PDB file of C-alpha atoms and ligand atoms in Angstrom:
ATOM      1  CA  MET T  26     -17.793 -66.499  29.078  1.00 84.00           C
ATOM      2  CA  THR T  27     -14.302 -68.030  29.521  1.00 92.00           C
ATOM      3  CA  ASP T  28     -13.946 -71.285  31.271  1.00 95.00           C
ATOM      4  CA  TYR T  29     -11.157 -71.618  33.722  1.00 96.00           C
ATOM      5  CA  VAL T  30      -9.154 -74.760  34.576  1.00 97.00           C
ATOM      6  CA  PHE T  31      -9.430 -73.697  38.120  1.00 96.00           C
ATOM      7  CA  ASN T  32     -11.138 -70.638  39.894  1.00 94.00           C
ATOM      8  CA  PRO T  33      -8.994 -67.461  39.005  1.00 93.00           C
ATOM      9  CA  PRO T  34      -7.761 -65.815  42.250  1.00 93.00           C
ATOM     10  CA  VAL T  35      -9.756 -62.805  43.551  1.00 93.00           C
ATOM     11  CA  PRO T  36      -7.972 -59.457  42.638  1.00 95.00           C
ATOM     12  CA  PRO T  37      -5.779 -58.027  45.457  1.00 98.00           C
ATOM     13  CA  THR T  38      -7.279 -54.913  46.985  1.00 98.00           C
ATOM     14  CA  VAL T  39      -6.515 -51.869  49.077  1.00 98.00           C
ATOM     15  CA  ALA T  40      -8.943 -50.388  51.811  1.00 98.00           C
ATOM     16  CA  VAL T  41     -10.466 -46.964  50.982  1.00 98.00           C
ATOM     17  CA  ALA T  42     -11.103 -44.530  53.974  1.00 98.00           C
ATOM     18  CA  GLY T  43     -14.605 -44.020  54.704  1.00 96.00           C
ATOM     19  CA  GLU T  44     -15.746 -46.532  52.004  1.00 97.00           C
ATOM     20  CA  THR T  45     -16.898 -50.094  51.925  1.00 97.00           C
ATOM     21  CA  ALA T  46     -15.988 -50.617  48.363  1.00 98.00           C
ATOM     22  CA  ARG T  47     -12.118 -51.499  48.117  1.00 98.00           C
ATOM     23  CA  PHE T  48      -9.560 -50.374  45.400  1.00 98.00           C
ATOM     24  CA  PRO T  49      -8.707 -53.187  42.979  1.00 98.00           C
ATOM     25  CA  VAL T  50      -4.925 -53.430  42.701  1.00 98.00           C
ATOM     26  CA  ARG T  51      -3.553 -54.094  38.926  1.00 98.00           C
ATOM     27  CA  ARG T  52       0.313 -53.483  39.163  1.00 98.00           C
ATOM     28  CA  VAL T  53       2.508 -51.991  41.768  1.00 98.00           C
ATOM     29  CA  PHE T  54       5.422 -49.767  40.672  1.00 98.00           C
ATOM     30  CA  CYS T  55       8.256 -48.477  42.980  1.00 98.00           C
ATOM     31  CA  VAL T  56      10.647 -45.559  42.506  1.00 97.00           C
ATOM     32  CA  GLY T  57      14.256 -46.288  43.532  1.00 92.00           C
ATOM     33  CA  ARG T  58      16.031 -43.514  45.578  1.00 89.00           C
ATOM     34  CA  ASN T  59      13.790 -40.643  45.591  1.00 93.00           C
ATOM     35  CA  TYR T  60      15.175 -38.933  48.761  1.00 92.00           C
ATOM     36  CA  ALA T  61      18.491 -37.399  48.681  1.00 89.00           C
ATOM     37  CA  ALA T  62      19.550 -38.264  52.135  1.00 87.00           C
ATOM     38  CA  HIS T  63      18.298 -42.097  51.519  1.00 88.00           C
ATOM     39  CA  ALA T  64      20.191 -42.241  48.205  1.00 86.00           C
ATOM     40  CA  ARG T  65      23.395 -41.216  50.231  1.00 88.00           C
ATOM     41  CA  GLU T  66      22.523 -43.898  52.954  1.00 90.00           C
ATOM     42  CA  MET T  67      22.533 -46.453  50.218  1.00 88.00           C
ATOM     43  CA  GLY T  68      25.896 -45.381  48.779  1.00 87.00           C
ATOM     44  CA  LYS T  69      24.596 -43.348  45.848  1.00 84.00           C
ATOM     45  CA  ASP T  70      25.168 -39.817  44.524  1.00 81.00           C
ATOM     46  CA  PRO T  71      21.387 -38.437  44.521  1.00 80.00           C
ATOM     47  CA  ASP T  72      22.056 -35.717  41.928  1.00 76.00           C
ATOM     48  CA  ARG T  73      18.764 -35.717  39.682  1.00 68.00           C
ATOM     49  CA  GLU T  74      19.589 -38.856  37.610  1.00 80.00           C
ATOM     50  CA  PRO T  75      16.262 -39.835  35.793  1.00 86.00           C
ATOM     51  CA  PRO T  76      14.120 -41.928  38.444  1.00 91.00           C
ATOM     52  CA  PHE T  77      14.107 -45.544  38.012  1.00 93.00           C
ATOM     53  CA  PHE T  78      11.487 -48.155  38.860  1.00 96.00           C
ATOM     54  CA  PHE T  79      11.120 -51.810  39.986  1.00 97.00           C
ATOM     55  CA  THR T  80       7.965 -53.546  40.629  1.00 98.00           C
ATOM     56  CA  LYS T  81       6.122 -55.779  43.158  1.00 98.00           C
ATOM     57  CA  PRO T  82       3.395 -58.400  42.165  1.00 98.00           C
ATOM     58  CA  ALA T  83      -0.145 -57.000  43.058  1.00 98.00           C
ATOM     59  CA  ASP T  84      -0.785 -59.824  45.389  1.00 98.00           C
ATOM     60  CA  ALA T  85       2.193 -58.647  47.513  1.00 98.00           C
ATOM     61  CA  VAL T  86      -0.062 -55.850  48.797  1.00 98.00           C
ATOM     62  CA  VAL T  87      -1.658 -56.646  52.409  1.00 98.00           C
ATOM     63  CA  ASP T  88      -3.906 -54.249  54.572  1.00 98.00           C
ATOM     64  CA  SER T  89      -2.481 -52.360  57.579  1.00 98.00           C
ATOM     65  CA  GLY T  90      -2.948 -54.175  61.061  1.00 98.00           C
ATOM     66  CA  VAL T  91      -1.598 -57.513  59.889  1.00 98.00           C
ATOM     67  CA  THR T  92       1.219 -59.552  60.962  1.00 98.00           C
ATOM     68  CA  VAL T  93       3.703 -60.156  58.284  1.00 98.00           C
ATOM     69  CA  PRO T  94       5.698 -63.247  58.640  1.00 98.00           C
ATOM     70  CA  TYR T  95       9.625 -62.611  58.630  1.00 98.00           C
ATOM     71  CA  PRO T  96      10.290 -63.626  54.991  1.00 98.00           C
ATOM     72  CA  PRO T  97      12.705 -66.294  54.016  1.00 98.00           C
ATOM     73  CA  GLU T  98      16.313 -66.378  52.728  1.00 97.00           C
ATOM     74  CA  THR T  99      17.222 -62.998  54.525  1.00 98.00           C
ATOM     75  CA  SER T 100      18.933 -62.055  57.793  1.00 98.00           C
ATOM     76  CA  ASN T 101      18.837 -58.073  56.925  1.00 98.00           C
ATOM     77  CA  PHE T 102      14.930 -57.429  56.517  1.00 98.00           C
ATOM     78  CA  HIS T 103      14.114 -53.483  56.173  1.00 98.00           C
ATOM     79  CA  TYR T 104      11.215 -51.103  56.390  1.00 98.00           C
ATOM     80  CA  GLU T 105      10.908 -48.437  54.093  1.00 98.00           C
ATOM     81  CA  ILE T 106       7.811 -45.906  54.549  1.00 98.00           C
ATOM     82  CA  GLU T 107       6.391 -44.360  51.447  1.00 98.00           C
ATOM     83  CA  LEU T 108       3.762 -42.445  49.938  1.00 98.00           C
ATOM     84  CA  ILE T 109       1.347 -44.534  47.726  1.00 98.00           C
ATOM     85  CA  VAL T 110      -0.202 -43.118  44.565  1.00 98.00           C
ATOM     86  CA  ALA T 111      -3.224 -44.771  43.488  1.00 98.00           C
ATOM     87  CA  ILE T 112      -4.044 -44.481  39.864  1.00 98.00           C
ATOM     88  CA  GLY T 113      -7.721 -44.130  38.884  1.00 98.00           C
ATOM     89  CA  ARG T 114      -7.649 -43.302  35.119  1.00 98.00           C
ATOM     90  CA  GLU T 115      -5.958 -44.710  31.965  1.00 98.00           C
ATOM     91  CA  ALA T 116      -3.440 -42.803  30.168  1.00 98.00           C
ATOM     92  CA  PHE T 117      -0.155 -43.057  28.054  1.00 98.00           C
ATOM     93  CA  ASP T 118       2.516 -40.310  27.575  1.00 98.00           C
ATOM     94  CA  ILE T 119       0.813 -37.943  29.980  1.00 98.00           C
ATOM     95  CA  SER T 120       2.318 -34.432  30.584  1.00 98.00           C
ATOM     96  CA  ARG T 121       3.545 -33.387  33.911  1.00 97.00           C
ATOM     97  CA  GLU T 122       0.858 -30.742  34.067  1.00 97.00           C
ATOM     98  CA  ALA T 123      -2.057 -33.170  33.529  1.00 98.00           C
ATOM     99  CA  ALA T 124      -0.579 -36.222  35.405  1.00 98.00           C
ATOM    100  CA  LEU T 125      -2.580 -35.289  38.832  1.00 98.00           C
ATOM    101  CA  ASP T 126      -5.827 -35.929  36.827  1.00 97.00           C
ATOM    102  CA  LEU T 127      -4.920 -39.504  36.863  1.00 98.00           C
ATOM    103  CA  VAL T 128      -4.767 -39.914  40.620  1.00 98.00           C
ATOM    104  CA  TYR T 129      -7.561 -41.666  42.478  1.00 98.00           C
ATOM    105  CA  GLY T 130      -5.924 -41.213  46.025  1.00 98.00           C
ATOM    106  CA  TYR T 131      -3.072 -41.384  48.231  1.00 98.00           C
ATOM    107  CA  GLY T 132      -2.070 -43.641  51.138  1.00 98.00           C
ATOM    108  CA  VAL T 133       0.730 -44.811  53.581  1.00 98.00           C
ATOM    109  CA  GLY T 134       2.631 -47.707  52.897  1.00 98.00           C
ATOM    110  CA  ILE T 135       5.870 -49.894  53.670  1.00 98.00           C
ATOM    111  CA  ASP T 136       8.179 -51.325  50.992  1.00 98.00           C
ATOM    112  CA  LEU T 137       9.494 -54.180  52.699  1.00 98.00           C
ATOM    113  CA  THR T 138      12.880 -55.233  51.565  1.00 98.00           C
ATOM    114  CA  ARG T 139      15.253 -58.149  51.970  1.00 98.00           C
ATOM    115  CA  ARG T 140      18.371 -55.628  51.910  1.00 98.00           C
ATOM    116  CA  ASP T 141      20.822 -58.385  51.683  1.00 98.00           C
ATOM    117  CA  LEU T 142      19.338 -59.976  48.427  1.00 98.00           C
ATOM    118  CA  GLN T 143      18.638 -56.507  46.865  1.00 97.00           C
ATOM    119  CA  PHE T 144      22.535 -55.473  47.314  1.00 96.00           C
ATOM    120  CA  GLU T 145      23.562 -58.931  46.321  1.00 97.00           C
ATOM    121  CA  ALA T 146      21.553 -58.494  43.123  1.00 97.00           C
ATOM    122  CA  ARG T 147      22.642 -54.861  42.683  1.00 94.00           C
ATOM    123  CA  ASP T 148      26.375 -55.459  43.008  1.00 96.00           C
ATOM    124  CA  LYS T 149      26.157 -58.260  40.578  1.00 97.00           C
ATOM    125  CA  GLY T 150      24.102 -56.548  38.030  1.00 96.00           C
ATOM    126  CA  ARG T 151      20.927 -58.655  38.440  1.00 96.00           C
ATOM    127  CA  PRO T 152      17.417 -57.916  38.943  1.00 95.00           C
ATOM    128  CA  TRP T 153      16.026 -56.675  42.298  1.00 96.00           C
ATOM    129  CA  ASP T 154      12.945 -59.033  42.458  1.00 97.00           C
ATOM    130  CA  TRP T 155      14.149 -61.461  45.104  1.00 97.00           C
ATOM    131  CA  GLY T 156      15.099 -58.562  47.493  1.00 98.00           C
ATOM    132  CA  LYS T 157      11.628 -56.496  46.873  1.00 98.00           C
ATOM    133  CA  ALA T 158       8.912 -58.715  45.351  1.00 98.00           C
ATOM    134  CA  PHE T 159       8.507 -61.218  47.721  1.00 98.00           C
ATOM    135  CA  ASP T 160       4.984 -62.502  49.521  1.00 98.00           C
ATOM    136  CA  GLN T 161       3.461 -59.848  51.840  1.00 98.00           C
ATOM    137  CA  SER T 162       6.015 -57.193  51.001  1.00 98.00           C
ATOM    138  CA  ALA T 163       3.709 -54.239  50.392  1.00 98.00           C
ATOM    139  CA  PRO T 164       1.597 -53.253  53.413  1.00 98.00           C
ATOM    140  CA  ILE T 165      -0.634 -50.280  52.537  1.00 98.00           C
ATOM    141  CA  ALA T 166      -3.186 -48.465  54.779  1.00 98.00           C
ATOM    142  CA  PRO T 167      -6.564 -47.376  53.588  1.00 98.00           C
ATOM    143  CA  LEU T 168      -6.405 -44.871  50.692  1.00 98.00           C
ATOM    144  CA  HIS T 169      -7.665 -41.378  50.811  1.00 98.00           C
ATOM    145  CA  ARG T 170      -9.409 -40.360  47.791  1.00 98.00           C
ATOM    146  CA  VAL T 171      -8.525 -36.913  46.020  1.00 97.00           C
ATOM    147  CA  ARG T 172     -11.149 -34.506  47.234  1.00 93.00           C
ATOM    148  CA  ASP T 173     -11.725 -30.929  45.778  1.00 91.00           C
ATOM    149  CA  GLY T 174      -8.547 -31.298  43.751  1.00 91.00           C
ATOM    150  CA  GLN T 175      -6.207 -31.275  47.016  1.00 93.00           C
ATOM    151  CA  HIS T 176      -3.021 -33.474  46.442  1.00 96.00           C
ATOM    152  CA  PRO T 177      -0.463 -33.826  49.060  1.00 95.00           C
ATOM    153  CA  ALA T 178       2.790 -31.849  48.094  1.00 91.00           C
ATOM    154  CA  LYS T 179       4.136 -31.435  51.775  1.00 95.00           C
ATOM    155  CA  GLY T 180       3.707 -32.958  55.077  1.00 97.00           C
ATOM    156  CA  ARG T 181       5.438 -35.071  57.591  1.00 98.00           C
ATOM    157  CA  ILE T 182       6.322 -38.768  56.720  1.00 98.00           C
ATOM    158  CA  TRP T 183       7.754 -40.776  59.353  1.00 98.00           C
ATOM    159  CA  LEU T 184       7.998 -44.475  60.692  1.00 98.00           C
ATOM    160  CA  ALA T 185       8.578 -45.896  64.120  1.00 98.00           C
ATOM    161  CA  VAL T 186       9.912 -49.336  65.254  1.00 98.00           C
ATOM    162  CA  ASN T 187       8.489 -50.113  68.848  1.00 98.00           C
ATOM    163  CA  GLY T 188       7.731 -46.483  69.393  1.00 98.00           C
ATOM    164  CA  ALA T 189      11.357 -45.383  68.325  1.00 98.00           C
ATOM    165  CA  VAL T 190      11.209 -42.841  65.430  1.00 98.00           C
ATOM    166  CA  LYS T 191      13.450 -44.169  62.710  1.00 98.00           C
ATOM    167  CA  GLN T 192      12.523 -42.155  59.593  1.00 98.00           C
ATOM    168  CA  ASP T 193      11.352 -38.541  59.764  1.00 98.00           C
ATOM    169  CA  ALA T 194      10.966 -36.251  56.630  1.00 98.00           C
ATOM    170  CA  ASP T 195       8.640 -34.159  54.642  1.00 98.00           C
ATOM    171  CA  LEU T 196       7.195 -35.001  51.371  1.00 97.00           C
ATOM    172  CA  THR T 197       8.838 -31.626  50.050  1.00 96.00           C
ATOM    173  CA  GLU T 198      12.198 -33.641  50.043  1.00 96.00           C
ATOM    174  CA  LEU T 199      10.954 -35.898  47.158  1.00 95.00           C
ATOM    175  CA  ILE T 200      13.711 -35.501  44.396  1.00 94.00           C
ATOM    176  CA  TRP T 201      11.088 -36.260  41.916  1.00 95.00           C
ATOM    177  CA  PRO T 202       7.551 -35.194  42.923  1.00 96.00           C
ATOM    178  CA  VAL T 203       4.254 -37.120  41.941  1.00 97.00           C
ATOM    179  CA  PRO T 204       3.758 -35.393  38.634  1.00 97.00           C
ATOM    180  CA  ASP T 205       7.087 -36.229  37.454  1.00 96.00           C
ATOM    181  CA  ILE T 206       7.189 -39.518  38.374  1.00 97.00           C
ATOM    182  CA  ILE T 207       3.502 -40.329  36.710  1.00 98.00           C
ATOM    183  CA  SER T 208       4.475 -38.469  33.543  1.00 98.00           C
ATOM    184  CA  ILE T 209       7.742 -40.531  33.276  1.00 97.00           C
ATOM    185  CA  LEU T 210       6.241 -43.627  34.086  1.00 97.00           C
ATOM    186  CA  SER T 211       3.480 -43.098  31.435  1.00 98.00           C
ATOM    187  CA  ARG T 212       6.209 -42.750  28.821  1.00 97.00           C
ATOM    188  CA  SER T 213       7.193 -46.485  29.363  1.00 96.00           C
ATOM    189  CA  MET T 214       3.566 -47.818  29.501  1.00 95.00           C
ATOM    190  CA  VAL T 215      -0.011 -47.288  29.430  1.00 98.00           C
ATOM    191  CA  LEU T 216      -1.118 -46.524  33.145  1.00 98.00           C
ATOM    192  CA  LYS T 217      -4.486 -48.055  34.076  1.00 98.00           C
ATOM    193  CA  PRO T 218      -6.883 -47.801  36.926  1.00 98.00           C
ATOM    194  CA  GLY T 219      -5.640 -50.078  39.812  1.00 98.00           C
ATOM    195  CA  ASP T 220      -2.159 -49.352  39.320  1.00 98.00           C
ATOM    196  CA  LEU T 221      -0.227 -48.272  42.715  1.00 98.00           C
ATOM    197  CA  ILE T 222       3.081 -46.134  42.874  1.00 98.00           C
ATOM    198  CA  MET T 223       5.295 -46.333  45.894  1.00 98.00           C
ATOM    199  CA  THR T 224       7.167 -43.140  45.633  1.00 98.00           C
ATOM    200  CA  GLY T 225      10.287 -43.934  47.561  1.00 97.00           C
ATOM    201  CA  THR T 226      11.549 -43.678  50.990  1.00 97.00           C
ATOM    202  CA  PRO T 227      13.270 -41.038  53.104  1.00 97.00           C
ATOM    203  CA  ALA T 228      16.571 -41.567  55.127  1.00 96.00           C
ATOM    204  CA  GLY T 229      16.775 -43.787  58.163  1.00 97.00           C
ATOM    205  CA  VAL T 230      15.987 -47.371  56.771  1.00 97.00           C
ATOM    206  CA  GLY T 231      17.053 -50.258  58.858  1.00 98.00           C
ATOM    207  CA  ALA T 232      16.604 -54.013  60.051  1.00 98.00           C
ATOM    208  CA  ILE T 233      13.344 -55.373  61.756  1.00 98.00           C
ATOM    209  CA  VAL T 234      12.958 -58.705  63.679  1.00 98.00           C
ATOM    210  CA  ARG T 235      10.446 -61.079  64.774  1.00 98.00           C
ATOM    211  CA  GLY T 236       7.993 -59.292  67.110  1.00 98.00           C
ATOM    212  CA  ASP T 237       8.691 -55.703  65.865  1.00 98.00           C
ATOM    213  CA  LYS T 238       5.907 -53.295  65.969  1.00 98.00           C
ATOM    214  CA  VAL T 239       6.358 -51.030  62.894  1.00 98.00           C
ATOM    215  CA  THR T 240       4.023 -47.862  62.662  1.00 98.00           C
ATOM    216  CA  GLY T 241       4.273 -44.987  60.440  1.00 98.00           C
ATOM    217  CA  GLY T 242       2.095 -42.206  58.826  1.00 98.00           C
ATOM    218  CA  ILE T 243       1.765 -39.127  56.581  1.00 98.00           C
ATOM    219  CA  ASP T 244       0.105 -35.967  57.463  1.00 97.00           C
ATOM    220  CA  GLY T 245      -3.475 -36.136  56.181  1.00 96.00           C
ATOM    221  CA  LEU T 246      -3.167 -39.537  55.045  1.00 97.00           C
ATOM    222  CA  GLY T 247      -3.549 -41.698  58.391  1.00 98.00           C
ATOM    223  CA  GLU T 248      -1.287 -44.205  59.698  1.00 98.00           C
ATOM    224  CA  ILE T 249      -0.251 -47.796  59.052  1.00 98.00           C
ATOM    225  CA  ALA T 250       0.783 -50.421  61.829  1.00 98.00           C
ATOM    226  CA  ILE T 251       2.228 -53.953  61.206  1.00 98.00           C
ATOM    227  CA  THR T 252       3.855 -56.504  63.438  1.00 98.00           C
ATOM    228  CA  ILE T 253       6.609 -58.686  62.099  1.00 98.00           C
ATOM    229  CA  GLY T 254       5.749 -62.408  62.875  1.00 96.00           C
TER     230      GLY T 254
HETATM  231 MN1  LIG I 204      11.297 -48.243  48.341  1.00 94.54          MN
END
């Protein structure tokens, strides 16, 4: 048994709907520009360039219902509602056809973003980490386990700020659907149980400030709610 110089941290986890056991998080992958209208609002051409990825630390994950502190070093703090894919099996270089076999479940999450720092990094050719990978930047609602081979390929995805709907789209608008994302990601590294994938956000992103109530949902996967503190 390994002796540690201090107690190692408890692994970050996500709640699972209808279960007391929680999903242990290993890594968080995020897909950039996966809805055409959002790519355009970011000033980019959405024609099927290969998907690209960035990451957040596993302990950026927090539960729905929390108050997320307004993060430091930004004055342009954004919401991005996203479909979350939770990986439950290990695989490398898996085909598009077999990719969904790896999925434990799905959920609703918000890719919180320091947009000013992200754009500065983008424009200077630097990593996106400071814009994306800060503390409590990945609120995720309880996961819904895959039942009877049912995977969400369509359905409304939406987000509201203080009750006003800001993002309203359908999962059919994903440029790269879930099987493609998993297959492509698995060519670069071994996917393992506990990995989460944030699949990108539709158009309508915008700034939030202290005191805002942010809600969102995906048909069949429940809702998420956070307050900005
Ligand atoms: Mn995103």
